[in-house]
Amino acid sequence: MLDIYALYVEQTAITFEYDVPSVEEFSNRIANTLDRYPYIVAEDETGILGYAYAGVFKARAAYNHCVETSIYVKMNERGKGVGKQLYAELEHRLKAQGIINVNACISWIDTPDEYLTQQSPEFHSRLGYVKCAHFHKCGYKFGRWYDMIWMEKMIGEHVVNEK
């Protein structure tokens, strides 16, 4: 999985991380995620094709029904349905945990360049996510400024109760 992520760090503005994390750091991230949320891996006979996970949206109790999602698919496997399958399973597990809102933080540029296309927003849109926020020139990588958008999807009913 780290090999997949490393290419996104080194070759794209999809993540705003500059340095590839160590194996230990990456392992700790996975372990911390699994304390509360699912971490889904897709693989076939050739190995790992991609992974998706959820994380804390905001660390306040009122946000307990919301998560931030992340997905990374092997570069040569994109567009083959792996991401759709990963998100379907992730959403299934999140629903079982009582999660209602799934949110994706996505890098954006008006005119695609060699580091960032509009594939991620298009992918999320096809899965039912809608754009709900746009922050301008908030990420700096590869000597240029990138925007960040948030996309959201409701995967459950918003029921009113005592709290």
Short mmCIF file of N, CA and C in Angstrom, two decimals:
data_model
loop_
_atom_site.label_atom_id
_atom_site.label_comp_id
_atom_site.label_asym_id
_atom_site.label_seq_id
_atom_site.Cartn_x
_atom_site.Cartn_y
_atom_site.Cartn_z
N MET A 1 0.82 -1.20 0.00
CA MET A 1 0.00 0.00 0.00
C MET A 1 0.86 1.25 0.00
N LEU A 2 1.96 1.20 0.72
CA LEU A 2 2.85 2.36 0.75
C LEU A 2 3.43 2.63 -0.64
N ASP A 3 3.70 1.59 -1.39
CA ASP A 3 4.21 1.79 -2.75
C ASP A 3 3.19 2.53 -3.61
N ILE A 4 1.93 2.21 -3.46
CA ILE A 4 0.86 2.91 -4.19
C ILE A 4 0.83 4.37 -3.77
N TYR A 5 0.82 4.60 -2.46
CA TYR A 5 0.74 5.96 -1.95
C TYR A 5 1.97 6.79 -2.34
N ALA A 6 3.13 6.18 -2.33
CA ALA A 6 4.37 6.90 -2.63
C ALA A 6 4.30 7.58 -4.00
N LEU A 7 3.74 6.91 -4.98
CA LEU A 7 3.63 7.52 -6.32
C LEU A 7 2.72 8.75 -6.29
N TYR A 8 1.66 8.70 -5.50
CA TYR A 8 0.77 9.85 -5.39
C TYR A 8 1.49 11.03 -4.72
N VAL A 9 2.33 10.73 -3.73
CA VAL A 9 3.10 11.79 -3.06
C VAL A 9 4.13 12.38 -4.01
N GLU A 10 4.87 11.53 -4.68
CA GLU A 10 5.99 11.98 -5.50
C GLU A 10 5.60 12.54 -6.87
N GLN A 11 4.48 12.08 -7.43
CA GLN A 11 4.16 12.43 -8.81
C GLN A 11 2.86 13.21 -9.00
N THR A 12 2.10 13.45 -7.93
CA THR A 12 0.81 14.12 -8.10
C THR A 12 0.58 15.17 -7.01
N ALA A 13 -0.41 15.99 -7.27
CA ALA A 13 -0.90 16.93 -6.26
C ALA A 13 -2.20 16.42 -5.65
N ILE A 14 -2.46 15.13 -5.80
CA ILE A 14 -3.66 14.53 -5.20
C ILE A 14 -3.53 14.55 -3.69
N THR A 15 -2.34 14.30 -3.19
CA THR A 15 -2.07 14.50 -1.77
C THR A 15 -1.14 15.69 -1.65
N PHE A 16 -1.33 16.48 -0.63
CA PHE A 16 -0.46 17.64 -0.42
C PHE A 16 0.73 17.29 0.47
N GLU A 17 0.90 16.02 0.73
CA GLU A 17 2.07 15.57 1.48
C GLU A 17 3.29 15.68 0.57
N TYR A 18 4.39 16.19 1.09
CA TYR A 18 5.61 16.35 0.31
C TYR A 18 6.51 15.12 0.34
N ASP A 19 6.59 14.47 1.49
CA ASP A 19 7.51 13.36 1.68
C ASP A 19 6.75 12.06 1.92
N VAL A 20 7.24 11.00 1.32
CA VAL A 20 6.64 9.69 1.53
C VAL A 20 6.89 9.28 2.98
N PRO A 21 5.84 8.87 3.68
CA PRO A 21 6.05 8.46 5.07
C PRO A 21 6.86 7.16 5.15
N SER A 22 7.48 6.96 6.27
CA SER A 22 8.22 5.71 6.49
C SER A 22 7.21 4.56 6.63
N VAL A 23 7.71 3.36 6.52
CA VAL A 23 6.86 2.18 6.71
C VAL A 23 6.23 2.23 8.10
N GLU A 24 7.02 2.59 9.10
CA GLU A 24 6.51 2.67 10.48
C GLU A 24 5.40 3.71 10.60
N GLU A 25 5.60 4.90 10.04
CA GLU A 25 4.58 5.94 10.09
C GLU A 25 3.32 5.50 9.37
N PHE A 26 3.46 4.92 8.20
CA PHE A 26 2.32 4.46 7.42
C PHE A 26 1.56 3.38 8.18
N SER A 27 2.28 2.45 8.78
CA SER A 27 1.66 1.38 9.59
C SER A 27 0.91 1.96 10.77
N ASN A 28 1.49 2.98 11.41
CA ASN A 28 0.82 3.63 12.54
C ASN A 28 -0.47 4.32 12.09
N ARG A 29 -0.46 4.93 10.92
CA ARG A 29 -1.65 5.58 10.39
C ARG A 29 -2.77 4.55 10.20
N ILE A 30 -2.41 3.41 9.65
CA ILE A 30 -3.41 2.35 9.44
C ILE A 30 -3.96 1.88 10.77
N ALA A 31 -3.07 1.60 11.72
CA ALA A 31 -3.50 1.12 13.04
C ALA A 31 -4.41 2.14 13.72
N ASN A 32 -4.06 3.42 13.64
CA ASN A 32 -4.89 4.46 14.27
C ASN A 32 -6.26 4.54 13.61
N THR A 33 -6.32 4.38 12.30
CA THR A 33 -7.60 4.38 11.60
C THR A 33 -8.45 3.21 12.06
N LEU A 34 -7.84 2.03 12.13
CA LEU A 34 -8.58 0.82 12.48
C LEU A 34 -9.12 0.82 13.91
N ASP A 35 -8.61 1.72 14.76
CA ASP A 35 -9.16 1.85 16.11
C ASP A 35 -10.64 2.22 16.06
N ARG A 36 -11.05 2.90 14.98
CA ARG A 36 -12.43 3.42 14.93
C ARG A 36 -13.14 3.17 13.60
N TYR A 37 -12.40 3.10 12.51
CA TYR A 37 -13.02 3.05 11.19
C TYR A 37 -12.44 1.93 10.33
N PRO A 38 -13.17 1.58 9.26
CA PRO A 38 -12.66 0.55 8.35
C PRO A 38 -11.53 1.05 7.46
N TYR A 39 -10.72 0.11 7.07
CA TYR A 39 -9.62 0.32 6.12
C TYR A 39 -9.72 -0.84 5.15
N ILE A 40 -10.16 -0.59 3.93
CA ILE A 40 -10.48 -1.63 2.96
C ILE A 40 -9.36 -1.75 1.93
N VAL A 41 -8.99 -2.97 1.59
CA VAL A 41 -7.95 -3.22 0.60
C VAL A 41 -8.52 -4.09 -0.52
N ALA A 42 -8.25 -3.71 -1.77
CA ALA A 42 -8.63 -4.53 -2.92
C ALA A 42 -7.37 -5.20 -3.46
N GLU A 43 -7.46 -6.48 -3.71
CA GLU A 43 -6.31 -7.19 -4.25
C GLU A 43 -6.76 -8.30 -5.19
N ASP A 44 -5.86 -8.71 -6.03
CA ASP A 44 -6.07 -9.87 -6.88
C ASP A 44 -4.79 -10.70 -6.84
N GLU A 45 -4.65 -11.62 -7.78
CA GLU A 45 -3.47 -12.51 -7.77
C GLU A 45 -2.16 -11.76 -7.98
N THR A 46 -2.23 -10.52 -8.50
CA THR A 46 -1.01 -9.74 -8.72
C THR A 46 -0.59 -8.93 -7.50
N GLY A 47 -1.50 -8.80 -6.54
CA GLY A 47 -1.20 -8.03 -5.33
C GLY A 47 -2.26 -7.00 -5.04
N ILE A 48 -1.89 -5.99 -4.29
CA ILE A 48 -2.82 -4.94 -3.86
C ILE A 48 -3.08 -3.99 -5.02
N LEU A 49 -4.37 -3.74 -5.28
CA LEU A 49 -4.79 -2.85 -6.37
C LEU A 49 -5.13 -1.45 -5.87
N GLY A 50 -5.52 -1.36 -4.61
CA GLY A 50 -5.89 -0.07 -4.05
C GLY A 50 -6.43 -0.24 -2.64
N TYR A 51 -6.73 0.89 -2.03
CA TYR A 51 -7.26 0.87 -0.68
C TYR A 51 -8.09 2.12 -0.42
N ALA A 52 -9.01 2.00 0.52
CA ALA A 52 -9.86 3.13 0.92
C ALA A 52 -10.07 3.04 2.42
N TYR A 53 -10.25 4.20 3.02
CA TYR A 53 -10.47 4.23 4.46
C TYR A 53 -11.24 5.48 4.85
N ALA A 54 -11.69 5.48 6.08
CA ALA A 54 -12.39 6.63 6.63
C ALA A 54 -11.61 7.15 7.82
N GLY A 55 -11.78 8.43 8.08
CA GLY A 55 -11.12 9.04 9.22
C GLY A 55 -12.03 10.06 9.86
N VAL A 56 -11.58 10.59 10.96
CA VAL A 56 -12.35 11.58 11.69
C VAL A 56 -12.57 12.82 10.81
N PHE A 57 -13.81 13.27 10.74
CA PHE A 57 -14.11 14.50 10.00
C PHE A 57 -13.75 15.70 10.87
N LYS A 58 -14.27 15.73 12.06
CA LYS A 58 -13.93 16.73 13.08
C LYS A 58 -13.99 16.01 14.42
N ALA A 59 -13.15 16.39 15.35
CA ALA A 59 -13.01 15.67 16.61
C ALA A 59 -13.97 16.16 17.70
N ARG A 60 -15.18 16.49 17.35
CA ARG A 60 -16.20 16.90 18.33
C ARG A 60 -17.34 15.89 18.26
N ALA A 61 -17.98 15.63 19.39
CA ALA A 61 -19.02 14.60 19.47
C ALA A 61 -20.15 14.83 18.46
N ALA A 62 -20.49 16.06 18.18
CA ALA A 62 -21.60 16.35 17.27
C ALA A 62 -21.31 15.86 15.84
N TYR A 63 -20.04 15.60 15.53
CA TYR A 63 -19.66 15.14 14.19
C TYR A 63 -19.54 13.61 14.11
N ASN A 64 -19.96 12.89 15.14
CA ASN A 64 -19.75 11.44 15.18
C ASN A 64 -20.41 10.66 14.05
N HIS A 65 -21.33 11.27 13.33
CA HIS A 65 -22.00 10.58 12.23
C HIS A 65 -21.40 10.97 10.87
N CYS A 66 -20.26 11.65 10.90
CA CYS A 66 -19.59 12.11 9.68
C CYS A 66 -18.16 11.55 9.65
N VAL A 67 -17.68 11.28 8.45
CA VAL A 67 -16.28 10.87 8.28
C VAL A 67 -15.70 11.56 7.06
N GLU A 68 -14.38 11.55 7.01
CA GLU A 68 -13.66 11.93 5.80
C GLU A 68 -13.17 10.64 5.16
N THR A 69 -13.40 10.50 3.86
CA THR A 69 -12.96 9.30 3.16
C THR A 69 -11.70 9.58 2.35
N SER A 70 -10.92 8.54 2.13
CA SER A 70 -9.74 8.62 1.28
C SER A 70 -9.65 7.34 0.47
N ILE A 71 -9.14 7.47 -0.75
CA ILE A 71 -8.99 6.32 -1.62
C ILE A 71 -7.75 6.50 -2.49
N TYR A 72 -7.01 5.42 -2.64
CA TYR A 72 -5.83 5.40 -3.51
C TYR A 72 -5.84 4.09 -4.29
N VAL A 73 -5.84 4.19 -5.59
CA VAL A 73 -5.84 3.03 -6.47
C VAL A 73 -4.54 3.05 -7.27
N LYS A 74 -3.95 1.89 -7.43
CA LYS A 74 -2.73 1.75 -8.21
C LYS A 74 -2.92 2.48 -9.54
N MET A 75 -1.92 3.25 -9.93
CA MET A 75 -2.04 4.12 -11.11
C MET A 75 -2.55 3.37 -12.35
N ASN A 76 -2.03 2.19 -12.61
CA ASN A 76 -2.43 1.46 -13.82
C ASN A 76 -3.74 0.68 -13.65
N GLU A 77 -4.38 0.80 -12.51
CA GLU A 77 -5.66 0.14 -12.26
C GLU A 77 -6.83 1.12 -12.23
N ARG A 78 -6.52 2.41 -12.32
CA ARG A 78 -7.60 3.41 -12.29
C ARG A 78 -8.49 3.25 -13.50
N GLY A 79 -9.79 3.49 -13.29
CA GLY A 79 -10.76 3.40 -14.38
C GLY A 79 -11.25 1.99 -14.65
N LYS A 80 -10.90 1.04 -13.81
CA LYS A 80 -11.30 -0.36 -14.02
C LYS A 80 -12.34 -0.85 -13.01
N GLY A 81 -12.87 0.06 -12.19
CA GLY A 81 -13.91 -0.33 -11.23
C GLY A 81 -13.41 -0.64 -9.83
N VAL A 82 -12.11 -0.63 -9.62
CA VAL A 82 -11.55 -0.94 -8.30
C VAL A 82 -12.02 0.09 -7.27
N GLY A 83 -11.94 1.36 -7.62
CA GLY A 83 -12.34 2.41 -6.69
C GLY A 83 -13.81 2.33 -6.33
N LYS A 84 -14.64 2.05 -7.30
CA LYS A 84 -16.08 1.92 -7.06
C LYS A 84 -16.36 0.78 -6.09
N GLN A 85 -15.70 -0.34 -6.28
CA GLN A 85 -15.87 -1.48 -5.37
C GLN A 85 -15.37 -1.16 -3.96
N LEU A 86 -14.24 -0.49 -3.89
CA LEU A 86 -13.71 -0.12 -2.57
C LEU A 86 -14.67 0.79 -1.83
N TYR A 87 -15.17 1.82 -2.51
CA TYR A 87 -16.09 2.75 -1.85
C TYR A 87 -17.41 2.09 -1.49
N ALA A 88 -17.90 1.17 -2.31
CA ALA A 88 -19.15 0.47 -1.99
C ALA A 88 -18.99 -0.31 -0.69
N GLU A 89 -17.90 -1.01 -0.55
CA GLU A 89 -17.66 -1.77 0.68
C GLU A 89 -17.42 -0.84 1.87
N LEU A 90 -16.68 0.23 1.65
CA LEU A 90 -16.44 1.19 2.72
C LEU A 90 -17.75 1.78 3.22
N GLU A 91 -18.61 2.21 2.29
CA GLU A 91 -19.90 2.79 2.68
C GLU A 91 -20.77 1.77 3.41
N HIS A 92 -20.75 0.53 2.96
CA HIS A 92 -21.51 -0.53 3.63
C HIS A 92 -21.08 -0.65 5.10
N ARG A 93 -19.81 -0.68 5.32
CA ARG A 93 -19.29 -0.82 6.70
C ARG A 93 -19.56 0.44 7.53
N LEU A 94 -19.43 1.60 6.90
CA LEU A 94 -19.69 2.85 7.63
C LEU A 94 -21.16 2.96 8.03
N LYS A 95 -22.06 2.57 7.14
CA LYS A 95 -23.50 2.57 7.47
C LYS A 95 -23.76 1.71 8.70
N ALA A 96 -23.13 0.55 8.76
CA ALA A 96 -23.30 -0.36 9.89
C ALA A 96 -22.81 0.27 11.19
N GLN A 97 -21.91 1.25 11.09
CA GLN A 97 -21.40 1.96 12.27
C GLN A 97 -22.25 3.18 12.60
N GLY A 98 -23.28 3.47 11.83
CA GLY A 98 -24.12 4.63 12.08
C GLY A 98 -23.62 5.91 11.44
N ILE A 99 -22.70 5.79 10.50
CA ILE A 99 -22.21 6.97 9.78
C ILE A 99 -23.26 7.36 8.74
N ILE A 100 -23.51 8.66 8.63
CA ILE A 100 -24.52 9.17 7.70
C ILE A 100 -23.90 10.01 6.60
N ASN A 101 -22.94 10.85 6.93
CA ASN A 101 -22.29 11.75 5.97
C ASN A 101 -20.88 11.26 5.69
N VAL A 102 -20.56 11.11 4.39
CA VAL A 102 -19.19 10.83 4.00
C VAL A 102 -18.69 12.03 3.21
N ASN A 103 -17.50 12.48 3.54
CA ASN A 103 -16.93 13.70 2.96
C ASN A 103 -15.57 13.41 2.38
N ALA A 104 -15.30 13.98 1.23
CA ALA A 104 -14.00 13.79 0.57
C ALA A 104 -13.35 15.14 0.34
N CYS A 105 -12.12 15.27 0.77
CA CYS A 105 -11.32 16.47 0.55
C CYS A 105 -10.46 16.19 -0.68
N ILE A 106 -10.62 17.02 -1.73
CA ILE A 106 -10.03 16.71 -3.03
C ILE A 106 -9.27 17.91 -3.58
N SER A 107 -8.07 17.67 -4.04
CA SER A 107 -7.28 18.72 -4.71
C SER A 107 -7.98 19.11 -6.00
N TRP A 108 -7.86 20.40 -6.34
CA TRP A 108 -8.55 20.90 -7.54
C TRP A 108 -7.68 21.93 -8.26
N ILE A 109 -7.77 21.91 -9.57
CA ILE A 109 -7.16 22.94 -10.40
C ILE A 109 -8.11 23.16 -11.58
N ASP A 110 -8.34 24.43 -11.94
CA ASP A 110 -9.27 24.72 -13.03
C ASP A 110 -8.80 24.14 -14.36
N THR A 111 -7.52 24.26 -14.62
CA THR A 111 -6.94 23.72 -15.85
C THR A 111 -5.99 22.59 -15.45
N PRO A 112 -6.35 21.35 -15.76
CA PRO A 112 -5.48 20.23 -15.36
C PRO A 112 -4.04 20.41 -15.83
N ASP A 113 -3.11 19.91 -15.03
CA ASP A 113 -1.69 19.96 -15.38
C ASP A 113 -1.09 18.57 -15.24
N GLU A 114 0.21 18.47 -15.32
CA GLU A 114 0.85 17.16 -15.26
C GLU A 114 0.78 16.51 -13.88
N TYR A 115 0.39 17.27 -12.85
CA TYR A 115 0.31 16.73 -11.50
C TYR A 115 -1.11 16.50 -11.00
N LEU A 116 -2.08 17.09 -11.69
CA LEU A 116 -3.45 16.98 -11.20
C LEU A 116 -4.46 17.08 -12.34
N THR A 117 -5.31 16.08 -12.42
CA THR A 117 -6.41 16.10 -13.37
C THR A 117 -7.69 16.34 -12.58
N GLN A 118 -8.81 16.22 -13.24
CA GLN A 118 -10.09 16.34 -12.55
C GLN A 118 -10.76 14.98 -12.39
N GLN A 119 -9.96 13.92 -12.47
CA GLN A 119 -10.50 12.56 -12.36
C GLN A 119 -11.13 12.29 -10.99
N SER A 120 -10.52 12.75 -9.93
CA SER A 120 -11.06 12.45 -8.60
C SER A 120 -12.43 13.10 -8.38
N PRO A 121 -12.60 14.39 -8.66
CA PRO A 121 -13.95 14.95 -8.52
C PRO A 121 -14.97 14.27 -9.43
N GLU A 122 -14.56 13.91 -10.64
CA GLU A 122 -15.47 13.22 -11.56
C GLU A 122 -15.85 11.85 -11.01
N PHE A 123 -14.88 11.13 -10.47
CA PHE A 123 -15.12 9.82 -9.87
C PHE A 123 -16.11 9.95 -8.71
N HIS A 124 -15.85 10.88 -7.82
CA HIS A 124 -16.74 11.06 -6.67
C HIS A 124 -18.14 11.47 -7.11
N SER A 125 -18.23 12.32 -8.10
CA SER A 125 -19.53 12.74 -8.61
C SER A 125 -20.32 11.55 -9.15
N ARG A 126 -19.66 10.67 -9.89
CA ARG A 126 -20.33 9.47 -10.42
C ARG A 126 -20.86 8.58 -9.30
N LEU A 127 -20.24 8.64 -8.13
CA LEU A 127 -20.67 7.83 -6.99
C LEU A 127 -21.70 8.54 -6.11
N GLY A 128 -22.15 9.72 -6.54
CA GLY A 128 -23.20 10.41 -5.80
C GLY A 128 -22.74 11.52 -4.88
N TYR A 129 -21.46 11.83 -4.88
CA TYR A 129 -20.95 12.94 -4.08
C TYR A 129 -21.29 14.26 -4.80
N VAL A 130 -21.54 15.29 -4.02
CA VAL A 130 -21.76 16.62 -4.58
C VAL A 130 -20.78 17.61 -3.95
N LYS A 131 -20.34 18.56 -4.75
CA LYS A 131 -19.41 19.58 -4.26
C LYS A 131 -20.14 20.47 -3.27
N CYS A 132 -19.52 20.72 -2.12
CA CYS A 132 -20.15 21.54 -1.10
C CYS A 132 -19.24 22.66 -0.60
N ALA A 133 -17.97 22.67 -1.00
CA ALA A 133 -17.07 23.74 -0.57
C ALA A 133 -15.89 23.84 -1.54
N HIS A 134 -15.35 25.05 -1.64
CA HIS A 134 -14.20 25.28 -2.51
C HIS A 134 -13.28 26.29 -1.82
N PHE A 135 -12.06 25.86 -1.55
CA PHE A 135 -11.05 26.73 -0.95
C PHE A 135 -9.99 27.00 -2.00
N HIS A 136 -9.65 28.24 -2.18
CA HIS A 136 -8.76 28.65 -3.26
C HIS A 136 -7.30 28.77 -2.81
N LYS A 137 -6.42 28.25 -3.67
CA LYS A 137 -4.97 28.37 -3.50
C LYS A 137 -4.52 28.09 -2.06
N CYS A 138 -4.95 26.96 -1.53
CA CYS A 138 -4.60 26.64 -0.15
C CYS A 138 -3.53 25.55 -0.05
N GLY A 139 -3.19 24.91 -1.18
CA GLY A 139 -2.15 23.90 -1.17
C GLY A 139 -1.06 24.26 -2.15
N TYR A 140 0.18 24.21 -1.69
CA TYR A 140 1.32 24.58 -2.54
C TYR A 140 2.21 23.36 -2.72
N LYS A 141 2.35 22.93 -3.95
CA LYS A 141 3.17 21.76 -4.25
C LYS A 141 3.68 21.88 -5.69
N PHE A 142 4.88 21.41 -5.92
CA PHE A 142 5.50 21.45 -7.26
C PHE A 142 5.59 22.87 -7.81
N GLY A 143 5.78 23.85 -6.93
CA GLY A 143 5.97 25.23 -7.36
C GLY A 143 4.72 25.91 -7.86
N ARG A 144 3.56 25.41 -7.47
CA ARG A 144 2.31 26.06 -7.90
C ARG A 144 1.23 25.87 -6.83
N TRP A 145 0.22 26.69 -6.92
CA TRP A 145 -0.88 26.68 -5.97
C TRP A 145 -2.03 25.84 -6.49
N TYR A 146 -2.62 25.07 -5.58
CA TYR A 146 -3.78 24.25 -5.90
C TYR A 146 -4.93 24.59 -4.96
N ASP A 147 -6.14 24.44 -5.47
CA ASP A 147 -7.33 24.61 -4.66
C ASP A 147 -7.67 23.29 -3.98
N MET A 148 -8.62 23.35 -3.08
CA MET A 148 -9.15 22.17 -2.42
C MET A 148 -10.66 22.28 -2.44
N ILE A 149 -11.32 21.21 -2.84
CA ILE A 149 -12.77 21.17 -2.75
C ILE A 149 -13.19 20.08 -1.79
N TRP A 150 -14.36 20.24 -1.23
CA TRP A 150 -14.98 19.19 -0.42
C TRP A 150 -16.19 18.70 -1.17
N MET A 151 -16.35 17.38 -1.19
CA MET A 151 -17.53 16.77 -1.76
C MET A 151 -18.16 15.90 -0.68
N GLU A 152 -19.49 15.84 -0.68
CA GLU A 152 -20.18 15.08 0.36
C GLU A 152 -21.22 14.15 -0.25
N LYS A 153 -21.53 13.11 0.52
CA LYS A 153 -22.58 12.16 0.14
C LYS A 153 -23.28 11.71 1.41
N MET A 154 -24.58 11.65 1.35
CA MET A 154 -25.36 11.15 2.48
C MET A 154 -25.63 9.67 2.23
N ILE A 155 -25.26 8.83 3.18
CA ILE A 155 -25.45 7.39 3.00
C ILE A 155 -26.50 6.83 3.96
N GLY A 156 -27.16 7.71 4.70
CA GLY A 156 -28.19 7.27 5.63
C GLY A 156 -29.16 8.39 5.93
N GLU A 157 -30.14 8.06 6.74
CA GLU A 157 -31.18 9.01 7.14
C GLU A 157 -30.70 9.87 8.30
N HIS A 158 -31.05 11.13 8.26
CA HIS A 158 -30.75 12.04 9.36
C HIS A 158 -31.98 12.09 10.28
N VAL A 159 -31.93 11.28 11.32
CA VAL A 159 -33.03 11.13 12.27
C VAL A 159 -32.78 12.05 13.46
N VAL A 160 -33.82 12.71 13.92
CA VAL A 160 -33.71 13.56 15.10
C VAL A 160 -34.01 12.71 16.33
N ASN A 161 -33.13 12.81 17.34
CA ASN A 161 -33.37 12.11 18.61
C ASN A 161 -33.03 13.03 19.76
N GLU A 162 -32.82 12.50 20.92
CA GLU A 162 -32.60 13.31 22.13
C GLU A 162 -31.36 14.20 22.07
N LYS A 163 -30.29 13.73 21.47
CA LYS A 163 -29.04 14.50 21.46
C LYS A 163 -28.77 15.06 20.10
#
